[in-house]
Amino acid sequence: MRAEIITVGTEILLGDIVNTNSQFLAKELANIGIDVYYQGTVGDNETRLMESLNEGLKRSDIIITTGGLGPTKDDMTKEVASKCFNQELVLYMDIWKDIKSYFSKLGLELTENNKKQAYFPKDCIILNNPNGTAPGAILKKDNKMIILLPGPPKEMIPMFNDELKKHLLCLTDYKLVSKTLRFFGIGESSLEDKLIDMINNQKNPTIAPYAKEGEVTIRITAKAENTEKANELIKNVEDEINNRVGNYIYGYDDTTLEEEVAKLLVEKNMTIAVSESCTGGMVSSKLINYPGISQSFLEGCVTYSNEAKMKRLGVKKDTLDKFGAVSEETAIEMAMGVAKSLGANVGVSTTGIAGPGGGTDEKPVGLVYIGLYINGEIKVKKCNLAGSREKIRSRATSEALNLVRTELIK
Amino acid sequence: MRAEIITVGTEILLGDIVNTNSQFLAKELANIGIDVYYQGTVGDNETRLMESLNEGLKRSDIIITTGGLGPTKDDMTKEVASKCFNQELVLYMDIWKDIKSYFSKLGLELTENNKKQAYFPKDCIILNNPNGTAPGAILKKDNKMIILLPGPPKEMIPMFNDELKKHLLCLTDYKLVSKTLRFFGIGESSLEDKLIDMINNQKNPTIAPYAKEGEVTIRITAKAENTEKANELIKNVEDEINNRVGNYIYGYDDTTLEEEVAKLLVEKNMTIAVSESCTGGMVSSKLINYPGISQSFLEGCVTYSNEAKMKRLGVKKDTLDKFGAVSEETAIEMAMGVAKSLGANVGVSTTGIAGPGGGTDEKPVGLVYIGLYINGEIKVKKCNLAGSREKIRSRATSEALNLVRTELIK
């Protein structure tokens, strides 16, 4: 079963609004197990819309359109779709009654062009719209379907969920289940390298790597006649991935690095204090976005200057003079200093050169040290990060969070 | 001149991400004066991508693709586009060198499949990508063009603005100049209300209000035969907007609130210290993103707990007991405390209830106090902010920065 989504509307073609309808429908269809191979957008133009429908019907069983069901002359999706199937429009008296009562309820004036919204092909399935005046419809011809949905997401989404979904579910006989594995510390290409045979031979489940903002995810998606069997299929693949690169997995589905760290701290009843130089508050800020963090987060210090590093954290002048602010030694003293100040179990620090200026041959832009003090022990990680100032700072933040995480799960 | 946008990627077909690339490109092309009649999305599949390119080339002069330029086998947009134009791929040595140095800098393992990103058709125009490893390209054949852009918006948008736009502008015969006015402290609808006659009668220049993350911008865009004339047209409109709502404008074009604050501090040779409770490091982090801030930023304190507020900032136990941590009084003591600790000219503080829990009738979620100490004077601002925890924190950060800004320009 193959479907195609066509969104209709000049406001999308001009970029006035983001096309969120396509995403919503694509996700729902994937979950139901209906393949979507094409999405398209076309304006309110008869010729081009007709062309798109005809193209789509050649390659797909179902076309779902959104938009163009309104009362004005511009709105023509229903008219063009009926023409495409060679079906005549007739007045549906009950719809017309509904529209009239909708208008009188709102105290709005009813104009003759509102009647247009009550015309549909004779034998179509009407999809009710409690949130607007434009009903949707399922048009059928031979083995093909055109499904008409309204454009505004507030009308389209409830119509999909409450009216259309049950019809679509009857068309497929299996379930689709996905699980996302989240990686840190390994790039997309070297992850793929290690799983290349699995990716090349994937079928069911499918294995989709995806890179975004310094982390890589793999989505495993299985099709089966029920959820249990789909989960079983996923587990087999997941186990094998775990065998090969499990040490880079930090979480599943919608979690984040900071959420994992915050959860571990709260679970283990441990406290943390943070001292940041180049990340300048990002590590603290990430942790504090976790609502339950207050019992664990003791304090954060943004010690950007040497003076603050000495005064706030007790970093020795000697250390700064001898090794510099961006050094293993300073990172360690920062982490220890902040932990000991309020007696936290964990102290984490960042110090580095975020750029664009300030780099030298010996200490180039992107050099960052992460210091960690945890229950009396010391760790340091040296990172060489690339990108803009913002990217280097954001990556250093992730590195710091990940260092805390890996030590907490030991 | 007619263009068509094709976004390539299974993650869009499956509805994993919203297709914001199409909107961005559609808007930009509309501004340049290039018509877009179709937008399409297709997965990483050779046959279907080839079909889409061929279809598109029949009806449009330019096809712009995004996505599918990565190093993995899945990524095939460049390969299919070259095949479509019957052009052979050759290794571009300078690109390959760039990729190798990018990887070695990151300390990442370079795999053979990364080399794929350095192959392009012989006579194409390369579009540089400072934000990733995948360059883009303009492929030409006869009177048709296929333009290849990367998928991640953080790479695609700068590449469009800095590399591609100038080529597209050559295709049309007028100049387009834009200026963005940035507002803080006024909502989109009340701004529009004050400019409604101008917006309704706009033609050239166009006036486009846009709301995003707590701030509103207005983009004025003029078309003329040369830049000078376009600038003149813009100035007339800008002057009128300035007359009406100029006191809400904080900056122009690509600036940010934090950049304005940081610039003012550096210019005036003033120092700042920050103490944050609910914003948890976001204010510091924003300021530190300004490369020249080191001479002005003395320190930041993330004092989320009462203990840290007392120990670090000298907030009195009495104040916390009597008025609570979220109060005008605490905000003031936090701001003064942090300023005096290292002798900063400016101390700014945030304390509030970011939610989702912790609200009461008297102190609901979203209540935030911003404290400001500036050269011996005290200011407090009470804010009632709405939204998720993250949104409230981010808005409180903007409010804090704006309070500093307005006092600095007095």
XYZ file of N, CA and C in Angstrom, chain A residues 78-79 82 87-100 110-124 126 133 135:
105
model
N -11.106 20.015 -4.247
C -12.218 19.063 -4.388
C -12.704 19.009 -5.826
N -12.831 20.182 -6.424
C -13.327 20.253 -7.801
C -12.354 19.549 -8.760
N -12.357 15.695 -8.237
C -13.560 15.060 -8.813
C -13.424 14.950 -10.322
N -15.944 12.377 -11.711
C -17.140 12.229 -10.869
C -17.814 13.593 -10.710
N -19.127 13.601 -10.806
C -19.868 14.853 -10.741
C -20.135 15.248 -9.288
N -20.134 16.528 -9.035
C -20.423 17.011 -7.680
C -21.933 17.184 -7.497
N -22.428 16.731 -6.357
C -23.846 16.947 -6.040
C -23.963 17.609 -4.668
N -25.097 18.288 -4.445
C -25.289 18.967 -3.158
C -25.660 17.954 -2.079
N -24.900 17.935 -1.012
C -25.235 17.094 0.150
C -26.046 17.961 1.111
N -27.369 17.689 1.186
C -28.260 18.554 1.952
C -27.895 18.618 3.441
N -27.487 17.489 4.015
C -27.178 17.500 5.457
C -25.927 18.331 5.754
N -24.963 18.296 4.822
C -23.769 19.131 5.024
C -24.155 20.607 4.940
N -24.977 20.919 3.972
C -25.409 22.308 3.788
C -26.140 22.804 5.044
N -26.969 21.938 5.644
C -27.664 22.287 6.885
C -26.647 22.565 8.003
N -25.659 21.671 8.097
C -24.609 21.840 9.124
C -23.898 23.179 8.976
N -23.552 23.509 7.736
C -22.826 24.758 7.497
C -23.682 25.949 7.920
N -24.980 25.895 7.542
C -25.865 26.998 7.906
C -25.950 27.159 9.421
N -23.912 34.328 6.185
C -23.685 33.233 5.244
C -23.737 33.784 3.818
N -22.707 33.531 3.019
C -22.755 34.011 1.631
C -22.950 32.825 0.693
N -23.346 33.122 -0.515
C -23.695 32.058 -1.465
C -22.505 31.108 -1.702
N -21.281 31.649 -1.687
C -20.142 30.772 -1.976
C -19.857 29.747 -0.867
N -20.488 29.904 0.277
C -20.346 28.869 1.300
C -21.016 27.562 0.874
N -21.981 27.685 -0.011
C -22.711 26.496 -0.468
C -21.771 25.521 -1.189
N -20.766 26.098 -1.834
C -19.741 25.298 -2.517
C -19.183 24.187 -1.618
N -19.096 24.465 -0.332
C -18.505 23.490 0.589
C -19.420 22.294 0.860
N -20.659 22.349 0.386
C -21.584 21.233 0.606
C -21.693 20.328 -0.615
N -20.936 20.618 -1.655
C -20.937 19.779 -2.861
C -19.828 18.733 -2.811
N -20.191 17.485 -3.092
C -19.203 16.394 -3.125
C -19.598 15.379 -4.195
N -18.660 14.563 -4.656
C -19.035 13.490 -5.580
C -20.049 12.560 -4.915
N -20.885 11.947 -5.733
C -22.064 11.234 -5.229
C -21.750 10.136 -4.211
N -20.817 9.290 -4.492
C -20.656 8.134 -3.609
C -19.403 8.191 -2.729
N -18.946 9.360 -2.425
C -17.723 9.432 -1.616
C -18.044 9.255 -0.131
N -17.792 10.903 3.373
C -17.597 12.241 3.947
C -16.847 12.131 5.280
N -15.781 24.665 8.628
C -16.937 24.427 7.750
C -16.633 23.463 6.608
N -15.876 20.012 5.242
C -15.690 18.576 5.487
C -14.623 18.040 4.556
